[in-house]
Backbone as JSON Lines, residues from 0, in Angstrom:
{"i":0,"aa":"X","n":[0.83,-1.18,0.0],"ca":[0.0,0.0,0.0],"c":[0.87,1.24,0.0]}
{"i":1,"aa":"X","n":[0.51,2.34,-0.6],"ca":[1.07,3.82,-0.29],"c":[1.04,3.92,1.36]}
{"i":2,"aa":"X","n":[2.24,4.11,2.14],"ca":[2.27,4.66,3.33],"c":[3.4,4.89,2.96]}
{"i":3,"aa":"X","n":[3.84,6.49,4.11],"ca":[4.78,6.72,4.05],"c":[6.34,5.88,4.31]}
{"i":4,"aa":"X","n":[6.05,4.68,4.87],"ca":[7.18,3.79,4.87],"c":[7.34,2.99,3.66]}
{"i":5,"aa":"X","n":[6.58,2.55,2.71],"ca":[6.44,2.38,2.02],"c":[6.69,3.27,0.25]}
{"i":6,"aa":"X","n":[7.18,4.28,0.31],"ca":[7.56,4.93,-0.58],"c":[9.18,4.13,-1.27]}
{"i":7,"aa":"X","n":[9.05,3.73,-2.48],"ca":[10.42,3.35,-2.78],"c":[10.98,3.92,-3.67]}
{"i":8,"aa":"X","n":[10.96,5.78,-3.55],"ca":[11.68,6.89,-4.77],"c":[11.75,7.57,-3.95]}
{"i":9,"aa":"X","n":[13.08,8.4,-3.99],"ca":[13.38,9.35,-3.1],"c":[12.91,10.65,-4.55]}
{"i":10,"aa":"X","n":[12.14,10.07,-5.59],"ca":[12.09,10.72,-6.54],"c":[10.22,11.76,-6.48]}
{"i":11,"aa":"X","n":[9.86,11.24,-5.53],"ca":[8.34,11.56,-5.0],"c":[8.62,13.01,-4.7]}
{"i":12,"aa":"X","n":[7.39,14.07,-5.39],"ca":[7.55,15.4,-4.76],"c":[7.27,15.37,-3.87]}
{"i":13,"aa":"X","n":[5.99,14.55,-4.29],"ca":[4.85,15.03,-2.61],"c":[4.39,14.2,-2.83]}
{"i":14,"aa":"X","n":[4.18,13.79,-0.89],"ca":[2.36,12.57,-1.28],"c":[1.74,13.31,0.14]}
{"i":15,"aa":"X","n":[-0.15,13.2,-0.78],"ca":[-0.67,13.6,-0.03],"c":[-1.58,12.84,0.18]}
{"i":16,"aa":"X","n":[-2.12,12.35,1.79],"ca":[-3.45,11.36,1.58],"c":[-4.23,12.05,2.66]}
{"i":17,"aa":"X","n":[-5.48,11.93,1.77],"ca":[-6.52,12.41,2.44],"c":[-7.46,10.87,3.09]}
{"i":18,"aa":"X","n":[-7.35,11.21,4.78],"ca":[-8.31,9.67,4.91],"c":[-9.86,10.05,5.43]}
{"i":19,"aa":"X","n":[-11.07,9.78,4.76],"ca":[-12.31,9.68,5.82],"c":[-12.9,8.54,5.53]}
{"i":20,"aa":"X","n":[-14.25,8.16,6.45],"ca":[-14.83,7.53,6.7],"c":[-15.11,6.2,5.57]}
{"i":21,"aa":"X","n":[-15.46,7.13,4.45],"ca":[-15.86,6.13,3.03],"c":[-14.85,6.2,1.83]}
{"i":22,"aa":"X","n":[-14.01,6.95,2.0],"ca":[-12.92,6.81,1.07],"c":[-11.43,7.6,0.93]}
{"i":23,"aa":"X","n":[-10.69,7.39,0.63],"ca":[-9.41,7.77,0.06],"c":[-9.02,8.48,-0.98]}
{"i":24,"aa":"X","n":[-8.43,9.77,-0.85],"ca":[-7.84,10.43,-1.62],"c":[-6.33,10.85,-1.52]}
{"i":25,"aa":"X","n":[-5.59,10.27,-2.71],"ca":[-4.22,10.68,-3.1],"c":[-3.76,11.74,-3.92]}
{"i":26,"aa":"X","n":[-3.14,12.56,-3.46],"ca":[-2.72,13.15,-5.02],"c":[-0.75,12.75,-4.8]}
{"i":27,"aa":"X","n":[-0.32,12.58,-5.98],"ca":[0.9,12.23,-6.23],"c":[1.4,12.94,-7.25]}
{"i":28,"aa":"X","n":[2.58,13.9,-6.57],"ca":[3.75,14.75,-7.7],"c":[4.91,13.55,-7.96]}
{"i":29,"aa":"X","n":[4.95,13.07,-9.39],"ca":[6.16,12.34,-9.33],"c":[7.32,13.03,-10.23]}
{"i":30,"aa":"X","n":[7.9,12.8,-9.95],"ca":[9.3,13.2,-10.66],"c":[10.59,12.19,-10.9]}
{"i":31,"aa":"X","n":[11.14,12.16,-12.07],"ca":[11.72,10.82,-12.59],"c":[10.87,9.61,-12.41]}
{"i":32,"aa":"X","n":[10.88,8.7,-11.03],"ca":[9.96,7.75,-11.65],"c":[9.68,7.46,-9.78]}
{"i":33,"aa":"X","n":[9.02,6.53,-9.87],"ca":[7.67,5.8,-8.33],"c":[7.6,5.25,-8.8]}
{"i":34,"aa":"X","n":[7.9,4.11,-7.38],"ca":[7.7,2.83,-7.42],"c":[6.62,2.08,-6.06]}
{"i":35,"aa":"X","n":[5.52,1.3,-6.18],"ca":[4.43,1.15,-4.99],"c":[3.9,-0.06,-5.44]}
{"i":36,"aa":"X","n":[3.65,-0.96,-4.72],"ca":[2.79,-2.29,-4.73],"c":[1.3,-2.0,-4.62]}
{"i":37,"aa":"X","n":[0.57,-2.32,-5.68],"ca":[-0.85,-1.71,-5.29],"c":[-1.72,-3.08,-5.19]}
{"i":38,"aa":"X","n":[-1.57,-2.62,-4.3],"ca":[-3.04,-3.72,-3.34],"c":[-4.09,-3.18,-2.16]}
{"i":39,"aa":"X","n":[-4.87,-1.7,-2.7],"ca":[-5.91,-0.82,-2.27],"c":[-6.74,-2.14,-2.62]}
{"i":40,"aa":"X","n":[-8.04,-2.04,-2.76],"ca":[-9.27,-2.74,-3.64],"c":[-9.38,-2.57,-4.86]}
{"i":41,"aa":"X","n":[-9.1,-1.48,-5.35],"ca":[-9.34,-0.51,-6.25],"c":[-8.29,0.23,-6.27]}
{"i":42,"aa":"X","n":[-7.79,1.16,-6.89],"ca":[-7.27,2.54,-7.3],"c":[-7.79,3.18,-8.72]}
{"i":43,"aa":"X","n":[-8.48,4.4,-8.43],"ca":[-9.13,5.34,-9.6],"c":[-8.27,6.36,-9.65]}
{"i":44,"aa":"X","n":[-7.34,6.21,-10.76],"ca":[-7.08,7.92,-10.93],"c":[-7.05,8.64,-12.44]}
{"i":45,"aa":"X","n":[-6.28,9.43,-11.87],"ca":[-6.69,10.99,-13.02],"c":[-4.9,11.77,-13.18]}
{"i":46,"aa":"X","n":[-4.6,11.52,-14.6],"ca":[-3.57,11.86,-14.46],"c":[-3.94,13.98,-15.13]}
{"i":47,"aa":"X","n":[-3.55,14.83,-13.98],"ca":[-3.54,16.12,-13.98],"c":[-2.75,17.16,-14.64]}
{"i":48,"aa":"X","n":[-1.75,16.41,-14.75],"ca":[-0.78,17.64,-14.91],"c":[0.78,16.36,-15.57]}
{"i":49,"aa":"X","n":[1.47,17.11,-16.22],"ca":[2.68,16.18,-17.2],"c":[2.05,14.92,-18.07]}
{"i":50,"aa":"X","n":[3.23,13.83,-18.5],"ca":[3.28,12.9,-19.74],"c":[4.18,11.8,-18.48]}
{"i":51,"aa":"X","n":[4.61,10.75,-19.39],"ca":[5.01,9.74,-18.71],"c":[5.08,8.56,-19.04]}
{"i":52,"aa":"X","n":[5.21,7.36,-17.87],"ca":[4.34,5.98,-18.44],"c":[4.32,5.58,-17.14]}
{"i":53,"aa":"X","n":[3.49,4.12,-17.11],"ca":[2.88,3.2,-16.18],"c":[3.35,2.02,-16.48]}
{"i":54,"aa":"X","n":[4.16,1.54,-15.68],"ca":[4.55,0.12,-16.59],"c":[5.15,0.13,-17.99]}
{"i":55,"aa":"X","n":[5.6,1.02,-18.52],"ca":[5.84,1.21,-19.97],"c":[4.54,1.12,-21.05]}
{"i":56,"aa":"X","n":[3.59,1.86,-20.26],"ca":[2.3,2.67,-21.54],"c":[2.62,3.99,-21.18]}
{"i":57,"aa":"X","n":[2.46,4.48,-22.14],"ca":[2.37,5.97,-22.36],"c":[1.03,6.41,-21.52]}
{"i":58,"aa":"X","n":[0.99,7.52,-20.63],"ca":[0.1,7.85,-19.88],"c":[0.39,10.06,-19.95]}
{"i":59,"aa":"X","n":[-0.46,10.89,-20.34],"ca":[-0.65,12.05,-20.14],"c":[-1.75,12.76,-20.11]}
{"i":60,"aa":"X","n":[-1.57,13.62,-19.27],"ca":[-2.49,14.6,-18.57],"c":[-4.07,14.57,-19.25]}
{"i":61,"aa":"X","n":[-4.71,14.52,-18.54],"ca":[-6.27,13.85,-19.28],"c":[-6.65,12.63,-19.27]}
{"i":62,"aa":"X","n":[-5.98,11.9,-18.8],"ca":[-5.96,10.06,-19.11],"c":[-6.68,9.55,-17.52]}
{"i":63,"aa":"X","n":[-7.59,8.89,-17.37],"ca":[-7.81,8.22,-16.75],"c":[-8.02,6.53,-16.47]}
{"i":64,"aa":"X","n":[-7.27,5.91,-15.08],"ca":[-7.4,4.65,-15.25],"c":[-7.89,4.09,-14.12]}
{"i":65,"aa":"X","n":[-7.66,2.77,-14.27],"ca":[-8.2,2.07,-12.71],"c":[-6.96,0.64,-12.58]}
{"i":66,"aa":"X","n":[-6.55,0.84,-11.3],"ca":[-5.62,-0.32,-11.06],"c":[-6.36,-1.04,-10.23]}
{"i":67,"aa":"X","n":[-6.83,-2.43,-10.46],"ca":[-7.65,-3.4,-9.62],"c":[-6.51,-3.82,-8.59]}
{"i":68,"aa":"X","n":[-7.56,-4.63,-7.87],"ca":[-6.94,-4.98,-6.52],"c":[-5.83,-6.31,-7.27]}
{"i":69,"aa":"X","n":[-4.62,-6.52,-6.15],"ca":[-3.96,-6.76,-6.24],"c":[-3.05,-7.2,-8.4]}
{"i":70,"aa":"X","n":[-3.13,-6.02,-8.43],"ca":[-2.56,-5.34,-9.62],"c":[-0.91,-5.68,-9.69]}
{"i":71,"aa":"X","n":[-0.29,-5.36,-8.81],"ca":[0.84,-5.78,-8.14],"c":[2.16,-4.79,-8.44]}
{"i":72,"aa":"X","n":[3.59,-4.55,-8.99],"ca":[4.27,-3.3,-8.79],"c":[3.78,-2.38,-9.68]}
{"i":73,"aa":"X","n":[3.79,-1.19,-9.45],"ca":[3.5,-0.13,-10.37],"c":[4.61,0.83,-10.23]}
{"i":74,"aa":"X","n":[5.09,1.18,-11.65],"ca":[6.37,1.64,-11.81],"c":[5.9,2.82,-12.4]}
{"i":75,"aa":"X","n":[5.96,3.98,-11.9],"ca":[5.29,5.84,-12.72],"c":[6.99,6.27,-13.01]}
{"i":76,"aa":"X","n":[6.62,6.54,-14.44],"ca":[8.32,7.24,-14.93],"c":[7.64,8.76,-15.79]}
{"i":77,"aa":"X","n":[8.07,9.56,-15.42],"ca":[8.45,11.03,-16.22],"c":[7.57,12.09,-14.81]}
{"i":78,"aa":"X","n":[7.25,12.91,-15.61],"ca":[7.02,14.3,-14.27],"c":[5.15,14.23,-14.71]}
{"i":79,"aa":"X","n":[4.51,13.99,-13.76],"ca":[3.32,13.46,-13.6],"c":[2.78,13.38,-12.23]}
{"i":80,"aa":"X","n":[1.45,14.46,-12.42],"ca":[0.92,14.82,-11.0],"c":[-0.76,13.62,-11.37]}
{"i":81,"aa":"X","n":[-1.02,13.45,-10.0],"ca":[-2.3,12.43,-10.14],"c":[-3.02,13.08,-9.12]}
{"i":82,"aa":"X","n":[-4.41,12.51,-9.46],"ca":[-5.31,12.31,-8.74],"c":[-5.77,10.89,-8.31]}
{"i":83,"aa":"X","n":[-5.69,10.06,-6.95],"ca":[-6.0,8.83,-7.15],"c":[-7.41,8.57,-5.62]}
{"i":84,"aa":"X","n":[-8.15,7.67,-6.27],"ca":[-9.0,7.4,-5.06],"c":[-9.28,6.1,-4.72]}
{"i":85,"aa":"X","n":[-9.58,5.67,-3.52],"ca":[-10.21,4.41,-3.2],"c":[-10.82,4.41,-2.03]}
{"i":86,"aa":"X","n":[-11.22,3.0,-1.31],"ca":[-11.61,3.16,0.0],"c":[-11.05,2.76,0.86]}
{"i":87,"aa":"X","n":[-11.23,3.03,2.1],"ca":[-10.08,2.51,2.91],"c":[-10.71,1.05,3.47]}
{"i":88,"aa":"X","n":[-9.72,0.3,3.53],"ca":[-9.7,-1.17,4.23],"c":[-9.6,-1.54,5.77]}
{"i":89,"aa":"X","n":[-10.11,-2.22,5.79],"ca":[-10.08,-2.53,7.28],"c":[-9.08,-3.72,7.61]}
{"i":90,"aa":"X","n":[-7.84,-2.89,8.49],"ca":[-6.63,-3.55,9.21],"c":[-6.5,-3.26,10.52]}
């Protein structure tokens, strides 16, 4: 999951998580590239701002996707701000 121990780029501008009751909001500044194991339920996002890729697809600003649950590494390369959402899990 995204937690701050869990970050494996010292290349991350910013992470921001918003937590309430029924769901999750991320936004993510990346720069050069992020790296995160995604195993939310879900992940919905919205790429905002720059170009890039996901795994090696081409991904820019306007593009929206969905990473299902256990999706597994996700590799973000170029300068690319997101919007991402889900819900939170119970641990």
């Amino acid at each position: 999951m995204l937690k701050n121990g869990n970050i494996k780029s010292e290349s991350l501008k910013r992470f921001f998580e918003k937590n309430e009751k029924y769901y999750k909001v991320f936004l993510l500044n990346v720069a050069s590239q992020f790296l995160f194991h995604q195993d939310f339920p879900f992940l919905l996002c919205s790429v905002i701002n720059g170009s890039g890729s996901l795994n090696d697809i081409p991904i820019h600003k306007g593009m929206h996707f969905i990473l299902s649950y256990h999706y597994g590494n996700v590799l973000l390369k170029g300068n690319l701000s997101f919007i991402c959402s889900t819900i939170p899990t119970t641990t």
